[in-house]
Coordinates of C-alpha atoms and ligand atoms in Angstrom, one line a residue:
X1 CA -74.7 -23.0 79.5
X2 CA -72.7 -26.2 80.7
X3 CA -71.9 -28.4 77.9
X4 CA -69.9 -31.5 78.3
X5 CA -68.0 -32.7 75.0
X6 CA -68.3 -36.0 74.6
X7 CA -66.3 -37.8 73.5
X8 CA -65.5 -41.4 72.8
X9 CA -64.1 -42.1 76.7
X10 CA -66.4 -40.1 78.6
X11 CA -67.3 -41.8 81.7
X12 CA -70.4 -43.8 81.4
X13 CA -73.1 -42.5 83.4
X14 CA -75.1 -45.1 85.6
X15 CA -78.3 -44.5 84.6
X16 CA -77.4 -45.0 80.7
X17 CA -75.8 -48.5 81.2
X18 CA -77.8 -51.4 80.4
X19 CA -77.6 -54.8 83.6
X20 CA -77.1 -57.5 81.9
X21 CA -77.3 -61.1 83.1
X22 CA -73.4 -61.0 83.5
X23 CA -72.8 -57.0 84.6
X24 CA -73.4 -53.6 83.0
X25 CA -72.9 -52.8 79.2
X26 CA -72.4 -49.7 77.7
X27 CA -74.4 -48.8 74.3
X28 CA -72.2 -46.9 71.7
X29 CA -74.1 -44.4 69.3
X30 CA -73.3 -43.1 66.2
X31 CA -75.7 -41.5 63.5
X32 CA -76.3 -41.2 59.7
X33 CA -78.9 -38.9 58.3
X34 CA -80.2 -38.0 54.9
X35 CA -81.4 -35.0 54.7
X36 CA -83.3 -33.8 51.7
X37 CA -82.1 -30.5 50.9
X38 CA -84.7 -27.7 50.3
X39 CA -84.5 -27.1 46.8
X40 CA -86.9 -26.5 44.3
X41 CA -84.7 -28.5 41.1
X42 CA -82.5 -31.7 41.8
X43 CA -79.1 -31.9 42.5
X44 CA -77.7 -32.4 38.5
X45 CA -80.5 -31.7 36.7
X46 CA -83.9 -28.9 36.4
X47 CA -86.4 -31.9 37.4
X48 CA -88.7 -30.6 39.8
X49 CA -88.6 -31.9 43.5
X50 CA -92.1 -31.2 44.2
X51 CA -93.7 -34.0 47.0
X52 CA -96.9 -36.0 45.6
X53 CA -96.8 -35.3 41.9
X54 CA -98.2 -38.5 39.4
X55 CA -95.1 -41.1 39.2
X56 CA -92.4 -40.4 36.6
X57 CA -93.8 -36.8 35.9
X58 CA -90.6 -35.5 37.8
X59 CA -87.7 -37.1 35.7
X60 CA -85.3 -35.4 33.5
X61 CA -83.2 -37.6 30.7
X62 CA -80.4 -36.7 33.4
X63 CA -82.7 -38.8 36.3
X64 CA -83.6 -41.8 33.7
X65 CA -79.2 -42.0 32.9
X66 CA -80.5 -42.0 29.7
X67 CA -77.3 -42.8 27.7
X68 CA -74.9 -39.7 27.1
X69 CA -76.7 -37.4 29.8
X70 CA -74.5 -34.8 31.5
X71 CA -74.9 -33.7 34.9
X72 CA -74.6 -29.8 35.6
X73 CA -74.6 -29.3 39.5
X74 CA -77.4 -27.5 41.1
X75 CA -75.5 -23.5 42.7
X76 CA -78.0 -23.6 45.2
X77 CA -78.1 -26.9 46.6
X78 CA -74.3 -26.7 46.8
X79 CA -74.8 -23.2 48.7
X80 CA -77.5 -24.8 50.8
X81 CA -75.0 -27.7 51.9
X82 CA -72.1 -24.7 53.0
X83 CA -75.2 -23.1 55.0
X84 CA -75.7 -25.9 56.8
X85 CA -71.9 -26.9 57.2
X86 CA -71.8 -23.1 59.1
X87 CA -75.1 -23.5 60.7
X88 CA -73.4 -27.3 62.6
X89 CA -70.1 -25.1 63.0
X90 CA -68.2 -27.2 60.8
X91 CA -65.2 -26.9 58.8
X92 CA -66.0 -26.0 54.8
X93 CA -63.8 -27.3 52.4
X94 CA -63.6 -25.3 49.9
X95 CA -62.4 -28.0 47.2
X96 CA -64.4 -31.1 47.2
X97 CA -65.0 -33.7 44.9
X98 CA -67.7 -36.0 43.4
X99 CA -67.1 -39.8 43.0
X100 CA -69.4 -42.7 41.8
X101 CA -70.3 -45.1 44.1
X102 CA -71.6 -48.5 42.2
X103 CA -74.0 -50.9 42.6
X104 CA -77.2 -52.5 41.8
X105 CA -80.6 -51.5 42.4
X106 CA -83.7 -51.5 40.2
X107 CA -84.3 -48.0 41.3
X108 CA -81.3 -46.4 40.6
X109 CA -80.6 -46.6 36.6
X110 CA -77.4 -45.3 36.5
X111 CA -75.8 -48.3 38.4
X112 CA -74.1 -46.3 40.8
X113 CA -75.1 -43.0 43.1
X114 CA -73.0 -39.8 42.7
X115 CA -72.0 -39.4 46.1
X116 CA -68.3 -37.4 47.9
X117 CA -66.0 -40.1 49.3
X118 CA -62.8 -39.0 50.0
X119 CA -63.7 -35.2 49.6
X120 CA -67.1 -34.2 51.3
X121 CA -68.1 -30.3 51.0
X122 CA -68.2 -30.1 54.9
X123 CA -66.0 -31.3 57.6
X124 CA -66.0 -31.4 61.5
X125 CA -68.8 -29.6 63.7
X126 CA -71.0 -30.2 66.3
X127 CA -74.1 -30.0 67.6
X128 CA -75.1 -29.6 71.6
X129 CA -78.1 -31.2 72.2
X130 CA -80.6 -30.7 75.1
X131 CA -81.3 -33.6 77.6
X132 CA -83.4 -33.8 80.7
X133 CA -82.7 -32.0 83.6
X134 CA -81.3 -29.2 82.0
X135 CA -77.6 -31.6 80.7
X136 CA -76.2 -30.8 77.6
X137 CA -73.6 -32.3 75.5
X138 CA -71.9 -31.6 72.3
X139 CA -72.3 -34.2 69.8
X140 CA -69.2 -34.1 67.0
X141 CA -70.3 -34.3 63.9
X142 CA -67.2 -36.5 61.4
X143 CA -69.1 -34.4 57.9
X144 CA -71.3 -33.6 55.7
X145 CA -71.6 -34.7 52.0
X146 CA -74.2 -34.7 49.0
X147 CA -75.4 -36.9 47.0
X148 CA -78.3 -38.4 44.5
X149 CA -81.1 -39.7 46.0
X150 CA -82.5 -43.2 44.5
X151 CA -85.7 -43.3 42.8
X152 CA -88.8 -46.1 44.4
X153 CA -89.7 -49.1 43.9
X154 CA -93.1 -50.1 44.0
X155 CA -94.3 -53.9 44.9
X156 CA -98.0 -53.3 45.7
X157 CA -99.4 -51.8 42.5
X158 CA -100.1 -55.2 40.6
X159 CA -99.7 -58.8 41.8
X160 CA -96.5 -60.2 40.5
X161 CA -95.2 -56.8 38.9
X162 CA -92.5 -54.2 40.6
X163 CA -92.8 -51.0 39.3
X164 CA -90.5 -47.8 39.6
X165 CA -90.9 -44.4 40.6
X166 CA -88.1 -42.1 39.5
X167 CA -89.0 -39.0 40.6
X168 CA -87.2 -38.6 43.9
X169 CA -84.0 -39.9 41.5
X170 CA -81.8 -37.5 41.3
X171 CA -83.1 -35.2 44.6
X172 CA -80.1 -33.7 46.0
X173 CA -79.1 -35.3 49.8
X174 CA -77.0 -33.7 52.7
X175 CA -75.6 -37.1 54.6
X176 CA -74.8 -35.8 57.7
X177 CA -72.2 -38.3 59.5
X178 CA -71.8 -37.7 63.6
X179 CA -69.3 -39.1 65.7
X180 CA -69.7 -42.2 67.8
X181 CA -70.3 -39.9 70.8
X182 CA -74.4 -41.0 71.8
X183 CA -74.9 -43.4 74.7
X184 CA -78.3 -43.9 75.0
X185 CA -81.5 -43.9 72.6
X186 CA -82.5 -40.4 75.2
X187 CA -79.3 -38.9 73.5
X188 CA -79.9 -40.2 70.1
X189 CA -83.8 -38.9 69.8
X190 CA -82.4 -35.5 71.4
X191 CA -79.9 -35.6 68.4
X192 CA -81.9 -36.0 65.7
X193 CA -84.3 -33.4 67.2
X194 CA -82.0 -31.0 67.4
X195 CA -80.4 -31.3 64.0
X196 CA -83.7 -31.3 62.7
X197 CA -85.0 -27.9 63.9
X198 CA -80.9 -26.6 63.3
X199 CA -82.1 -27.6 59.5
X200 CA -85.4 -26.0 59.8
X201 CA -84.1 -22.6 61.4
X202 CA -81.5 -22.6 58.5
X203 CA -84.4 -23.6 55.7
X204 CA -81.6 -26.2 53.8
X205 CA -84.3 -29.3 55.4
X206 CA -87.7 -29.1 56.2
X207 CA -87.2 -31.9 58.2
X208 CA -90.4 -33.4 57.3
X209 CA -89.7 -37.0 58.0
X210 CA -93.2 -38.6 57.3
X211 CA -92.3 -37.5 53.5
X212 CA -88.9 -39.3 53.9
X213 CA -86.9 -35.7 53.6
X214 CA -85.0 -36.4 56.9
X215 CA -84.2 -39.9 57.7
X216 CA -81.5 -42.3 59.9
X217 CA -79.2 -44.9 59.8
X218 CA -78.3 -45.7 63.2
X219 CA -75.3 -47.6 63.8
X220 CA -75.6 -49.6 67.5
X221 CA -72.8 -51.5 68.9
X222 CA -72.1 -52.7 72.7
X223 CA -69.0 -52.9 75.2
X224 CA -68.5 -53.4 78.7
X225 CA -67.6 -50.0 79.9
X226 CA -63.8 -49.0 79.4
X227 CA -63.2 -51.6 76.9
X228 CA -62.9 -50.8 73.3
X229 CA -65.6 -50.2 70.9
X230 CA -67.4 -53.4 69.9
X231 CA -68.7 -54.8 66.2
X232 CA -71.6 -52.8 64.9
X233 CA -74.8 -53.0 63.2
X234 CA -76.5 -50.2 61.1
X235 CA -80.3 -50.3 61.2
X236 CA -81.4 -48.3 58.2
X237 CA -83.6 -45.6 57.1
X238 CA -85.2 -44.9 60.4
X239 CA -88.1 -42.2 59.9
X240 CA -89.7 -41.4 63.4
X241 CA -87.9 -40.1 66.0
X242 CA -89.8 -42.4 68.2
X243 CA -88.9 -45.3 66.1
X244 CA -85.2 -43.9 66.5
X245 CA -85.3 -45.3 70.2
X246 CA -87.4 -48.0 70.2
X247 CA -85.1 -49.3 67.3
X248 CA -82.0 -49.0 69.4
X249 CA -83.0 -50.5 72.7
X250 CA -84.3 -53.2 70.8
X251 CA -81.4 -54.0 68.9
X252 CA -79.0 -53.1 72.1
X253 CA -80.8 -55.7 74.0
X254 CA -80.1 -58.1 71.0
X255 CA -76.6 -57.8 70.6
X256 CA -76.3 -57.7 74.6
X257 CA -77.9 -61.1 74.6
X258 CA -75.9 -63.0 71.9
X259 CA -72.8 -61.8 73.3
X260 CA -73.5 -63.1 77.0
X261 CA -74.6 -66.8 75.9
X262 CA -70.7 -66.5 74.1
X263 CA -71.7 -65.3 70.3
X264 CA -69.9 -62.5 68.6
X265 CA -71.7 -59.7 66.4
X266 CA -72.0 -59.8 62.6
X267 CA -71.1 -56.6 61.2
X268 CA -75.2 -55.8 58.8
X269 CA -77.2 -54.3 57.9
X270 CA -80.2 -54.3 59.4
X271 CA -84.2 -53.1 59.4
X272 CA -86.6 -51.9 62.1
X273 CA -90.1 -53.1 61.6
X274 CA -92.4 -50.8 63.7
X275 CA -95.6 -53.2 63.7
X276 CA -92.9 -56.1 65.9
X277 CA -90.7 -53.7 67.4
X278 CA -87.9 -55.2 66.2
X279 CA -85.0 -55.4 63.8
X280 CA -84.3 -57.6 61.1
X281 CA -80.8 -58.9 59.7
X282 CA -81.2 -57.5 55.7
X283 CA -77.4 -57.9 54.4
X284 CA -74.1 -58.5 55.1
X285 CA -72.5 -55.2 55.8
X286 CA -70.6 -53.9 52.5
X287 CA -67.2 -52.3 53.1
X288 CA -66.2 -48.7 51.8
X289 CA -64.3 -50.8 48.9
X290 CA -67.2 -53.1 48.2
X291 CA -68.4 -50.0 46.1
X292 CA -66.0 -49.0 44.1
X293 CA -65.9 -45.7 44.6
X294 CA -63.8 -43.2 41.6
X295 CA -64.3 -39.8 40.8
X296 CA -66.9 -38.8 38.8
X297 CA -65.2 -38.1 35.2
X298 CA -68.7 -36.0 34.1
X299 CA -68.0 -34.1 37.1
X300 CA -65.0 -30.9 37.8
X301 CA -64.2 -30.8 41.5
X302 CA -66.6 -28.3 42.9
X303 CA -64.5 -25.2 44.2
X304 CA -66.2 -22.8 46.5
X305 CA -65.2 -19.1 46.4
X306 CA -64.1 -17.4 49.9
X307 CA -66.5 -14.8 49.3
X308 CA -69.3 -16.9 48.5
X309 CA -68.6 -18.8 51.8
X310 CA -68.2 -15.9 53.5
X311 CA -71.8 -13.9 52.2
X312 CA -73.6 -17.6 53.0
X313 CA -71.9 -17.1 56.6
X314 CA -73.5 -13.4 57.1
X315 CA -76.7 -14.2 56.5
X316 CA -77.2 -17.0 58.4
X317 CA -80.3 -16.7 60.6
X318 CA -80.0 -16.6 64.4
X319 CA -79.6 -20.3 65.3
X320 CA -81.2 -22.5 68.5
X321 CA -78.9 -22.1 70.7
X322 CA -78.2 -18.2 70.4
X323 CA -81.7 -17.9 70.4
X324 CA -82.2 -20.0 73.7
X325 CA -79.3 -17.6 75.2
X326 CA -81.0 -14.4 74.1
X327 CA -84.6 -15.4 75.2
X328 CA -82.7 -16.3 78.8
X329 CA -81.6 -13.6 79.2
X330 CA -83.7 -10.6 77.4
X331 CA -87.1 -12.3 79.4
X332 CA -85.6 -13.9 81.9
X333 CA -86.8 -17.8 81.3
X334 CA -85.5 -20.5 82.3
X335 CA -83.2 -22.8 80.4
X336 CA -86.0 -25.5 80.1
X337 CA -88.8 -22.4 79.2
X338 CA -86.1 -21.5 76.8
X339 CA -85.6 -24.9 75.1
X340 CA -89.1 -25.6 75.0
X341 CA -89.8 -22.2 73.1
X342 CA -86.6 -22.5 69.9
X343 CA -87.5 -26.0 69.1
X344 CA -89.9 -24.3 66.3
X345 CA -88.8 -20.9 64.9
X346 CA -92.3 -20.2 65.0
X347 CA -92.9 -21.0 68.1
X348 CA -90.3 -18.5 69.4
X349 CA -91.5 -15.7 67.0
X350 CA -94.9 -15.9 68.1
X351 CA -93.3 -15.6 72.0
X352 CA -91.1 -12.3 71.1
X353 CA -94.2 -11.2 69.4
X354 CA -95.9 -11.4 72.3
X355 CA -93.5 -9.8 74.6
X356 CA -92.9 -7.0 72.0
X357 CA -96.4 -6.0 71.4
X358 CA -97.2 -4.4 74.8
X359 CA -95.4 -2.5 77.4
X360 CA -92.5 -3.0 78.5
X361 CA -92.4 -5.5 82.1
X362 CA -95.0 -8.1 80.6
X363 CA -94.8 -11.6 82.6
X364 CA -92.5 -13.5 80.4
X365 CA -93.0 -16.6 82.3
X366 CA -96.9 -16.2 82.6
X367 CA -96.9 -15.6 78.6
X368 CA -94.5 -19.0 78.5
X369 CA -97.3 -21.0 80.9
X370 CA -100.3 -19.7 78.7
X371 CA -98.7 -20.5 75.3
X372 CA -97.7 -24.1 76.2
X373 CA -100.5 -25.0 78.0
X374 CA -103.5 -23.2 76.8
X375 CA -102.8 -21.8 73.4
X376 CA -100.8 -25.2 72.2
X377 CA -103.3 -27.3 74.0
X378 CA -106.4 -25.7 71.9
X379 CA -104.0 -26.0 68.5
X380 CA -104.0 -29.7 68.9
X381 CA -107.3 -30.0 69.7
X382 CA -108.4 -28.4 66.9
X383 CA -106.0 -29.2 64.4
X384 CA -104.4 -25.2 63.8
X385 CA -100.4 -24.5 64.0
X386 CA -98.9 -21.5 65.8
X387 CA -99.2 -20.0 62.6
X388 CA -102.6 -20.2 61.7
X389 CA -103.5 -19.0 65.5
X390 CA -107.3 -17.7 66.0
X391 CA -105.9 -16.0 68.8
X392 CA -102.7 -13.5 67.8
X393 CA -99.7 -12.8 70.1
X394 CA -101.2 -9.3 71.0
X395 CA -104.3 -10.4 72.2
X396 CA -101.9 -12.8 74.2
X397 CA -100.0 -10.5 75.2
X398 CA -103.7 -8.3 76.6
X399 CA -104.9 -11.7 78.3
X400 CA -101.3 -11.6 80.5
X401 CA -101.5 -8.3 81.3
X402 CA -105.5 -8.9 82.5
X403 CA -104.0 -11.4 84.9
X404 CA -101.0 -9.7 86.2
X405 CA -102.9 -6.6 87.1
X406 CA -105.8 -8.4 88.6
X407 CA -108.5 -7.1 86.3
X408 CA -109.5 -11.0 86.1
X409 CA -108.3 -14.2 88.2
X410 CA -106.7 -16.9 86.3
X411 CA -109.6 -18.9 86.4
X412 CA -111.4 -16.3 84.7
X413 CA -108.8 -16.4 82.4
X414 CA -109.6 -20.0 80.8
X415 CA -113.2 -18.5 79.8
X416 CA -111.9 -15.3 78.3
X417 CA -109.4 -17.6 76.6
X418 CA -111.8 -20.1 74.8
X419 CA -113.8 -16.7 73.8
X420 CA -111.1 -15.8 72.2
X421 CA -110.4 -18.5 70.4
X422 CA -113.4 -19.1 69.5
X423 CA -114.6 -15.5 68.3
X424 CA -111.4 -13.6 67.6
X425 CA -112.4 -11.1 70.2
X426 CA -109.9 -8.8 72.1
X427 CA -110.0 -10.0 75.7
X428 CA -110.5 -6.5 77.5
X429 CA -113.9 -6.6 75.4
X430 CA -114.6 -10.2 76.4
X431 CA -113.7 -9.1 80.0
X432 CA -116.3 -5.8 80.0
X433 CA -119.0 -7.2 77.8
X434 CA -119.1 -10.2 79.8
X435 CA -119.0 -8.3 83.1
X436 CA -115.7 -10.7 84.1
X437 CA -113.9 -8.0 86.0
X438 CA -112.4 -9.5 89.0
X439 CA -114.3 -8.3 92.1
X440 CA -111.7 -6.7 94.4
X441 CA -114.3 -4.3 96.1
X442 CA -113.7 -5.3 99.4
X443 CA -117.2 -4.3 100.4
X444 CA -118.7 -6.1 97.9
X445 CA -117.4 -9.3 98.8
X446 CA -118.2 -8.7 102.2
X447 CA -121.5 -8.1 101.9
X448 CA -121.7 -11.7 99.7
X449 CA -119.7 -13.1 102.8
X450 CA -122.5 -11.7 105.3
X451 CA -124.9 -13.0 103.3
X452 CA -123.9 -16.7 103.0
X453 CA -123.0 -17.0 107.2
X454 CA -126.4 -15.2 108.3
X455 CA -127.9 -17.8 105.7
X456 CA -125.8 -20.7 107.3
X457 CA -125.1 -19.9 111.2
X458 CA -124.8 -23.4 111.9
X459 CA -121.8 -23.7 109.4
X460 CA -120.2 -20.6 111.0
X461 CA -120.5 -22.1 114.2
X462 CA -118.5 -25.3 113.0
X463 CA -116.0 -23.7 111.0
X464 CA -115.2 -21.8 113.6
X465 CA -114.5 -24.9 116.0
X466 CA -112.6 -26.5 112.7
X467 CA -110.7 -23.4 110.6
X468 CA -110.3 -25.9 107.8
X469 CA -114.1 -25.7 107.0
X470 CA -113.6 -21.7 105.8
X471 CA -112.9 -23.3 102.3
X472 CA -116.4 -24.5 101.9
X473 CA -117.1 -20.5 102.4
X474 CA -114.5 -19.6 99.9
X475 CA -116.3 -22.3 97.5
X476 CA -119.6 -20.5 98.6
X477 CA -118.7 -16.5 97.8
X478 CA -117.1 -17.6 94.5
X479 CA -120.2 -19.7 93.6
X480 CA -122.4 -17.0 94.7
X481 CA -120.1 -14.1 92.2
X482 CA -119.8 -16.6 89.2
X483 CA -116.1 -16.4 89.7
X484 CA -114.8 -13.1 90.1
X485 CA -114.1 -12.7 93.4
X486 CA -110.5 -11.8 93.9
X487 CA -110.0 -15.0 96.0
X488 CA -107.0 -13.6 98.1
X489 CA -109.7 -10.7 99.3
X490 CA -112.4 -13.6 99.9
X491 CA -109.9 -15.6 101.8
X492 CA -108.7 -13.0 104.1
X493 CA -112.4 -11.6 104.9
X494 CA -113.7 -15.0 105.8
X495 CA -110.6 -15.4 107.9
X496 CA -111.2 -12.5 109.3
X497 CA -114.6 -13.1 109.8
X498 CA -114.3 -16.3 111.5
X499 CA -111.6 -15.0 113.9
X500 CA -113.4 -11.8 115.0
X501 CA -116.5 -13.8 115.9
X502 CA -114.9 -16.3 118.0
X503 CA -113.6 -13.2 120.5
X504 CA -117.5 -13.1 120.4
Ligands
LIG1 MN1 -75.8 -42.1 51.9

């Protein structure tokens, strides 16, 4: 695999720059994302973290900074923080630290979020990320801290009342900090997609981003290219991939604008609104100092063990990218086959599962085609996942075979296929019980071939003046065996055919 690091001067490609009215700018990347960690207590106290339970039935005196509360750090959320540090092949630091960062929101009762400043449990890595056309670049990731998440405040419940929600207060966070190194809102979705399934192949995230457990702050700033980095603007809490891009060529296009009728940036804050497809100024920008950061004193610095670090290290799971490599190469697929396949764990399970059931020499690539086409397109349709399958990966794995050994033609296959889906049955059953065998019998398709030109002699007689009308014979002798003509043996016969009788 190529990877190109990026990095802050790499050369701007031509297809990423956006024409202004006054030359080419250059858009300048750089993600923040919150990313609940998998955990069933919260980060300082035993509160559940369960999704959709009754407001304020999740909130321990520790979440309500009821007065004289003591945190007591949650072992496995900080374990689940070091797994993902490895998993993004970043630097653990072993001694970290916990500070208070202040300020005011109705949501968040203890006046200030415990957060890691100067200290963060995790410190440079990187994540390659896929593009089109098979490029791939490495993405650096600055670190990774944890921190409290804020409770919710509610406007719509009654008219001219606020209410608050505190149980996602206290719900422990991995902010995950990359470099400035993106350069297009391609790049950026790409990111986020990646570090989501890296999360979800480690089980630290589950990535689930309509229940707000992985969301961004995208910072966006402009340049001409070669000159320095210009002012930014964070748009906030981003929570659809899709939205993602649409928020940054908006805002691109914005600051682009302003700064060729003569304006300068203001470093905000700002917010995307989906329904206008557009972002909104929501604050002044605060500055690291503007929060008054200090350690925690309810807190000891958190000191990992070696050992611990190293057992969380062994048992990592196989990751994307060695999977990708080892599906290349064990089954022969293509890089894009290969990407397509890891972005799901599942989804690559159920393809080994596949290969591994039958004998050894099964079409890898066929098995790729059916599964992204047919299987994935008949999961959509009717609302299953690859998990919940009606059709397993052995009887997959039995449909392949059927085609690569020609017991029925790929058309024939789409019928056994819905059979299967529908009824759970095997598909060499489908295939006998439904009489679907390919016909290959070369005297059997001959004798339908006879049959049709004696019944037609003034269509023989043109299709042998034009070759090109043989298809409508082909069309004929396919019609005439409901499909199961090996249509190789019917073209060559009729060919044949055709040609013999014009020596006639
Ligand atoms: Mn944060």
């Amino acid at each position: 695999m190529t990877v190109v690091y990026s990095m802050q001067h790499r050369d701007p490609r031509d297809e990423d720059l956006i024409k202004g009215t006054t030359g080419d700018w250059e858009i300048i990347l750089g993600l923040e994302v919150h990313a609940q960690i998998s955990s069933k207590a919260k980060l300082f106290s035993g509160a559940s973290t369960e999704f959709g339970a009754e407001p304020n039935t999740q909130v321990s005196l520790v979440d309500a900074a009821l007065p004289g509360m003591l945190p007591v750090i949650n072992r496995y959320c900080v374990e689940q923080a070091v797994k993902t540090g490895l998993g993004l092949r970043a630097k653990i630091n072993p001694y970290s630290v916990f500070d208070r960062k202040n300020y005011f929101y109705p949501d968040l009762p203890q006046g200030y979020q415990i957060s890691q400043f100067k200290s963060p449990i995790v410190g440079e890595g990187e994540v390659v990320i896929d593009l089109a056309g098979g490029r791939s670049i490495a993405v650096g990731i600055e670190r990774l801290h944890m921190e409290q998440d804020a409770g919710k405040s509610v406007h719509d419940l009654a008219p001219g009342n606020s209410h608050v929600d505190l149980n996602r207060s206290g719900v422990a966070l991995m902010e995950i900090v990359s470099k400035p190194d993106m350069r297009s809102s391609d790049e950026a979705r790409a990111y986020v997609t990646k570090l989501r399934t890296i999360l979800r192949y480690l089980g630290t995230c589950d990535g689930n981003m309509e229940e707000g457990s992985l969301r961004a702050d995208v910072n966006v700033s402009v340049r001409r290219p070669g000159e320095k980095l210009g002012t930014r603007c964070e748009i906030k809490n981003v929570n659809s991939i899709r939205f993602i891009g649409q928020a940054i060529e908006y805002e691109a296009r914005r600051q682009i604008e302003i700064l060729e009728e003569g304006g300068s940036i203001t470093q905000e804050t700002r917010l995307f609104d989906p329904k206008a497809g557009e972002t909104r100024s929501m604050r002044s920008k605060e500055e690291a100092h503007d929060y008054r950061y200090f350690p925690d004193p309810d807190l000891l610095p958190l000191v990992l063990d070696q050992a611990d670090i190293d057992r969380i290290a062994a048992n990592l799971p196989e990751l994307p990218d060695d999977k990708k490599a080892r599906l290349m190469s064990e089954y022969g697929l293509s890089a894009y086959d290969a990407t397509v396949l890891v972005g799901e764990a599942a989804t690559a399970d159920y393809y080994e599962a596949v290969m591994k059931s039958g004998k050894p020499g099964r079409d890898g690539k066929l098995a790729v085609n059916w599964m992204t086409s047919d299987l994935y397109g008949a999961l959509n349709r009717e609302g299953h996942t690859i998990e919940t399958s009606p059709v397993s990966p052995k009887q997959l794995g039995e449909l392949v075979d059927l085609i690569t050994d020609g017991t029925i033609s790929g058309r024939i296959a789409k019928d056994v296929f819905d059979s299967m889906y529908k009824t759970g049955r095997d598909p060499a059953e489908i295939v006998e019980k439904d009489g679907l065998r390919q016909v290959t019998d070369t005297g059997a398709i001959e004798a339908a071939v006879d049959a049709i030109m004696a019944a037609n002699p003034d269509k023989v007689a043109q299709a042998k003046e034009k070759p090109a009308l043989a298809g409508w014979f082909v069309g004929q002798v396919m019609k005439s065996t409901s499909g199961k003509a090996n249509p190789q043996v019917v073209n060559e016969i009729i060919a044949a055919k055709l040609g013999a009788s014009s020596d006639d």
